[in-house]
Amino acid sequence: MGQLRWLPLLALLLLLRPPGVQSADPIQAFVVPHSHMDVGWVYTVQESMQAYAANVYTSVVEELARGQQRRFIAVEQEFFRLWWDGVASEQQKHQVRQLLEEGRLEFVIGGQVMHDEAVTHLDDQILQLTEGHGFLYETFGIRPQFSWHVDPFGASATTPTLFALAGFNAHLGSRIDYDLKAAMQEARGLQFVWRGSSSLSEQQEIFTHIMDQYSYCTPSHIPFSNRSGFYWNGVAVFPKPPPDGVYPNMSEPVTPANINLYAEALVANVKQRAAWFQTPHVLWPWGCDKQFFNASVQFANMDPLLDHINSHAAELGVSVQYATLGDYFRALHALNVTWRVRDHHDFLPYSTEPFQAWTGFYTSRSTLKGLARRASALLYAGESMFTRYMWPAPQGHLDPAWALQQLQQLRWAVSEVQHHDAITGTESPKVRDMYVTHLASGMLGVRKLMASIVLDKLQPQAPTAASSGAGPAGHFTSVYNPLAWTVTTVVTLTVGFPGVRVTDEAGHPVPSQIQNSTETPSAYDLLILTTIPGLSYRHYSIRPTAGAQEGTQEPAATVASMLQFGRRRRRRTSPAGRRLVPVANDCYIVLLDQDTNLMHSIWERQSNRTVRVTQEFLEYHVNGDVKQGPISDNYLFTPGKAAVPAWEAVGMEIMAGQLVTEIRQYFYRNMTAQNYTYAIRSRLTHMPQGHDGELLCHRIEQEYRAGPLELNREAVLRTSTSLNNQQVIYSDNNGYQMQRRPYLSYVNNSIARNYYPMVQSAFMEDDESRLALLSERAHGISSQENGQVEVMLHRRLWNNFDWDLGYNLTLNDTSVVHPVLWLLLGSWSLTAALRQRSAVALQHRPVVLFGDLAGKGSCETLPPNLHLQILSIPGWRYSSNHTEHAQSLRKGHRGEAQADLRRVLLRLHHLYEVGEDPVLSQPVTVNLEAVLQALGSVVAVEERSLTGTWDVGMLHRWSWRTGPGRHRGDTTFPSRPPGGPIITVHPKEIRTFFVHFQQQ
C-alpha cells in the first residue's frame, strides 16, 4: 500500500531511535488555543468575516482579558487586519496591545496568509510575509519568531530557509506523506533541525516540529459522548450566526458528572502523543477550522478541566497549561536536547492514503495560477518603476500617496492569493472569482500608475506619434525592462495593419517582423527585437506603411499549410522513411515529421548532438462516481489507468520570418473535427549581427492551447525523448532550488504519487545532454517512462462525493488555458549556466507601455548570477531604529507618521548553488553605490532580515544542539563586516537592505 517505499527509512529511524519519554518522566502538556481561519476557501473573505472571523478576535480578546492564565495564537493577518481596521473599538485595541505585551496573545507566522508551499513562488512568499510583518511591526512593534504552517499540502525545503531568513527561531508543520509520518512517529523522529538549502546548510537551519497524526485539530472523538469533544462552541454557521446562539455539534458542557471522563480522554491523548516525541513536553493544539468564534464558552469549559487535571497530576501523570507556541518552543529549547539533522530534501508529494495523492492541485485552476504570476510580475515592474520615478527627485505631477496606494492594493491581492486554498485552485468558484476580482483591480491600478509615470515624464522634445509621422493608426511604444540585467528579447504587440515600419529613439530601423495573429483573425502580431539595459526603457515608433521602404516589415511567409494533416501513427516506421522539415536558428535545428506533423528531433549546435524529441497531448480519464472507486477533485489526482492520446490528426503551419520562425501545430480529436482542442506555438529566434542574444538563441519558446476539455479529463503535454533519464526528473521548490525526483513504485496509485510540482523549472538528463523546461506558472510534472517528461496543463472534473458537492469543489472548469514553457536543450554545463537566468527572464519579461518616457539614466547592470529580487518603496511608517520605534508606540504616536517615501527596500538573490557552475557559483561582490547611481547618491545602507523588520546585527536566532560541537545559544547568522555599500553575496543567499539616498 505504498509503505514499501519507507521500509529502509523506518528501519534506520528505529535503529537511531532516541531514549524518549521514560515511564517516570513527568509529562507536561502545552495546550495551545488557536483558530484555523482559512482566508478564502469555500466562502469569500467578506462572508467569513460576517459569519465567524470577526467574532473570533472580538470574543478571544474579551476572554483573554478575563483570565490571566489564558493564551491564544493568531496566525494569518488578513482577517485580523480587517477586524483591526473596521471592527475593533479603541478599548479592544488597547486590550490587544496589553495582551501582546504580556505574551498572552501571540502572532505566529505573521504573514498576510498561510501560503501554500508546493505551487507558490519564493518571491511571492516573501511578499506576503513582508506585508504581514510590516503591519505587525508598524502597529505593535512586534516581530513573529515562530511558524505555524499546519495546512499546506506537503512541505517544501524552501520553507526552513525562508523562515530562518525572516528571523524565526522554530518552525512547525504538519502535512507530510501518511506513511512517512507513521514511520517518523514510531521512531520519535518528528522533531529535527532542518537545513533546507544545501548551499547555505547550517547558516540558515531551523528547528522543525512536524505535528503527529492528529495534526492541528483537537481529537474530536470522546468515548463517553456521541458529540465531538472539546468544541464547545460548535461549528460556524453561514451566512450569519444563528440568532439563538445555538450552533451545530456543540460538545457536551463540562460538568461535575463528566469532568473525570473529559480528563481521562484528554490525558490519554496526551500520553499517546508523548510516546511519539523525544521529550516529555507535548504540544496539544486546542482548536480547528473556524473555531473560537465564541471564546467565552470555550474557555468556560476548558478552564475547570485543566484545573481538575492539575489537581490530580500526580495520579494522572500529566500536568497541563495554556500556552502560546512560543511558550512551548522556549520550554523545549531550554532542555538542550541533541536533535537529528535533516538535509535539503522536501516532503512532496503528499498523500493521506494510498488512493489519495494530493497532486492534482499542482495544476487545478491553471488560469488563476497564470493570473497570479502575471500580477506578481506586474507588481515587480511597478515597484521599481515607481522607485526610479521618485529618485533622485520626482519632477512631475504624480501624487506619491496615490501611487503608493495603487501598489499597496496589488501587494494585498498578490499576497492573499498565495493562501493554501487559493493559488492551489482548491477554493469554490465564487471564492476564485473574488481572487480574480482583487487581482484584476490591483493590476488595473498599477497599470494606471505606470501609465501616469509615462505621461508625467513626457518630454516636449520627444517625438510623439503624430510629430514623427506615425499617423492616427500608429503607436509610440515604450518598453521597460524590470530586471537589473541587460536583456535582449522579442516583444510582441498586436496591431491592425499588415505592413509596418519600426524605428528607435534615434529614428533608426529596428529588427521586427509581422505575422497573422493566432488569437484575433483580423489582427497581426508585431514582433520587435529589443535590447534594454537593466531597469531602463527603449522607445519605438510604430507606423503603418502603404509601400515598401527601408525598415518596412511585411507579413512573414507561410511555408507549410495547416490544410495538410498528419495522422497519429499506428506503427513505428523507420527513420529513413520519414520526410523531415528543418527549422533552424544559430543554436538549434528542429526537425518536424511531415507524416505526423509532430516534432521529430532537435539538433543542438554546441554539443553537436541530435536528441529525439516528440511532443503530443494526452488525457487521463478519471472516475467521478464514488460508487465506482477513487475520484479526482481539486486536490486529488487519481487516474485509473495510463493516459491516452487526445488527438488523431495534427495540422501544421510554419511562419518563416527574418526575426522569428514560428511553428504552429493544431491537434484535432478526430479526422472529422472542425475545431482543434490543443495547439502548440513554437518560436525560434534568428539573431541579427551585432546582438548578444545567448539566452534568446538557446531557447525554444512554446505557448500551448488546451481546452475546453471533456468532463473528467486531465490533460498533459508529454515530451518523449531519446534521453536515458531512467525516469528521474528534477523539479524546483518555489523557484529557489531543485529536487531530484526518482520514479518510485507503489502497490497502488503509482501514476499520481509520482507527480511533483514545477513552479518555475524542471529538467531531465542523461550522461550527455539535459532538457530543461521553464514555466511561467505552476504545473504538475512527472516521468512515467524512460526518456519522458509530462506536464499537466489543465483539469476538468465533476464527482458525486457529498463533501465536494456540499462545498462546490468539483472543478468543472470549462476554460481554455494558454500556458507557456521555454525549452533549453544542451550539455549540462550550458543548461546549468542558462537555466536560472532564463527562468527569471521568463517570469519578468519586459513591460510594453504606450507613450514616451524620458529615461533618467540606466542603473549599472548586476552580474548574471545576481538577481534583483525587489527594488521598492514600501511606504512603512516606522523608524528603522527599533528603540525609537518602540518608544514612539509607547508614547501613543500610532498612525501619526507619514509614509516614509525616502527608504528604499533592496533585496538581492544569488541564483546559483555551490558547485553548480564553475564561474556563476562563485560569491559575487557588488558596490551598491555604483549599482544604484541612477537613483542618486547613497548615504546609508542597512542590512535587514528578509522581511525588513530586524536589523541583522541585532538578530540572534536560537541555535539547537545537533552534536557535541554545537551549543544552545550560538548564533547561526554568518558574521558580516560593518554596514557599507560594498557587499558580497554567496551562493543561494538572499540579502535584504534599506538604502537611503541623498535628498535632492
mmCIF file of C-alpha atoms in Angstrom, residues 383-384 386-394 535 856 858-860 868 870-874 880 900-907 927-942 981 993-1000:
data_model
loop_
_atom_site.group_PDB
_atom_site.id
_atom_site.type_symbol
_atom_site.label_atom_id
_atom_site.label_comp_id
_atom_site.label_asym_id
_atom_site.label_seq_id
_atom_site.Cartn_x
_atom_site.Cartn_y
_atom_site.Cartn_z
ATOM 1 C CA GLU A 383 7.663 48.795 -7.757
ATOM 2 C CA SER A 384 10.988 49.508 -9.457
ATOM 3 C CA PHE A 386 7.942 53.997 -9.091
ATOM 4 C CA THR A 387 11.256 53.890 -7.218
ATOM 5 C CA ARG A 388 13.060 55.149 -10.310
ATOM 6 C CA TYR A 389 10.457 57.913 -10.677
ATOM 7 C CA MET A 390 10.942 59.103 -7.074
ATOM 8 C CA TRP A 391 14.754 59.108 -7.136
ATOM 9 C CA PRO A 392 16.898 61.122 -7.317
ATOM 10 C CA ALA A 393 13.894 63.505 -7.233
ATOM 11 C CA PRO A 394 10.340 63.390 -8.628
ATOM 12 C CA LEU A 535 15.738 48.998 -15.056
ATOM 13 C CA LYS A 856 16.923 59.213 -16.159
ATOM 14 C CA SER A 858 20.282 53.378 -16.523
ATOM 15 C CA CYS A 859 21.338 51.540 -13.405
ATOM 16 C CA GLU A 860 24.561 49.570 -13.562
ATOM 17 C CA LEU A 868 17.449 41.993 -8.089
ATOM 18 C CA ILE A 870 12.956 43.642 -5.274
ATOM 19 C CA LEU A 871 13.540 47.383 -5.615
ATOM 20 C CA SER A 872 10.682 49.102 -3.859
ATOM 21 C CA ILE A 873 9.487 51.983 -1.713
ATOM 22 C CA PRO A 874 7.394 50.102 0.881
ATOM 23 C CA SER A 880 14.414 51.611 11.223
ATOM 24 C CA ASP A 900 8.310 57.006 4.511
ATOM 25 C CA LEU A 901 8.955 57.551 0.807
ATOM 26 C CA ARG A 902 12.690 58.029 1.324
ATOM 27 C CA ARG A 903 13.507 54.475 2.420
ATOM 28 C CA VAL A 904 14.177 52.071 -0.465
ATOM 29 C CA LEU A 905 13.888 48.317 0.022
ATOM 30 C CA LEU A 906 16.514 46.356 -1.921
ATOM 31 C CA ARG A 907 16.825 42.587 -1.968
ATOM 32 C CA ASN A 927 29.139 48.147 -4.945
ATOM 33 C CA LEU A 928 25.609 49.359 -4.266
ATOM 34 C CA GLU A 929 26.656 52.961 -4.839
ATOM 35 C CA ALA A 930 27.604 52.070 -8.404
ATOM 36 C CA VAL A 931 24.621 49.773 -8.980
ATOM 37 C CA LEU A 932 22.169 52.453 -7.828
ATOM 38 C CA GLN A 933 23.929 55.535 -9.160
ATOM 39 C CA ALA A 934 20.994 56.431 -11.390
ATOM 40 C CA LEU A 935 18.832 56.845 -8.271
ATOM 41 C CA GLY A 936 21.190 59.284 -6.582
ATOM 42 C CA SER A 937 23.962 59.328 -4.018
ATOM 43 C CA VAL A 938 23.778 56.536 -1.451
ATOM 44 C CA VAL A 939 24.275 57.873 2.077
ATOM 45 C CA ALA A 940 23.419 54.793 4.169
ATOM 46 C CA VAL A 941 22.918 51.049 3.723
ATOM 47 C CA GLU A 942 21.261 48.969 6.473
ATOM 48 C CA PRO A 981 27.856 49.921 0.124
ATOM 49 C CA PHE A 993 18.768 46.139 2.666
ATOM 50 C CA PHE A 994 17.280 49.512 3.403
ATOM 51 C CA VAL A 995 19.021 52.070 1.198
ATOM 52 C CA HIS A 996 18.932 55.796 1.938
ATOM 53 C CA PHE A 997 19.817 58.398 -0.687
ATOM 54 C CA GLN A 998 20.934 61.994 -0.524
ATOM 55 C CA GLN A 999 17.911 64.275 -0.678
ATOM 56 C CA GLN A 1000 17.861 66.482 -3.786
#
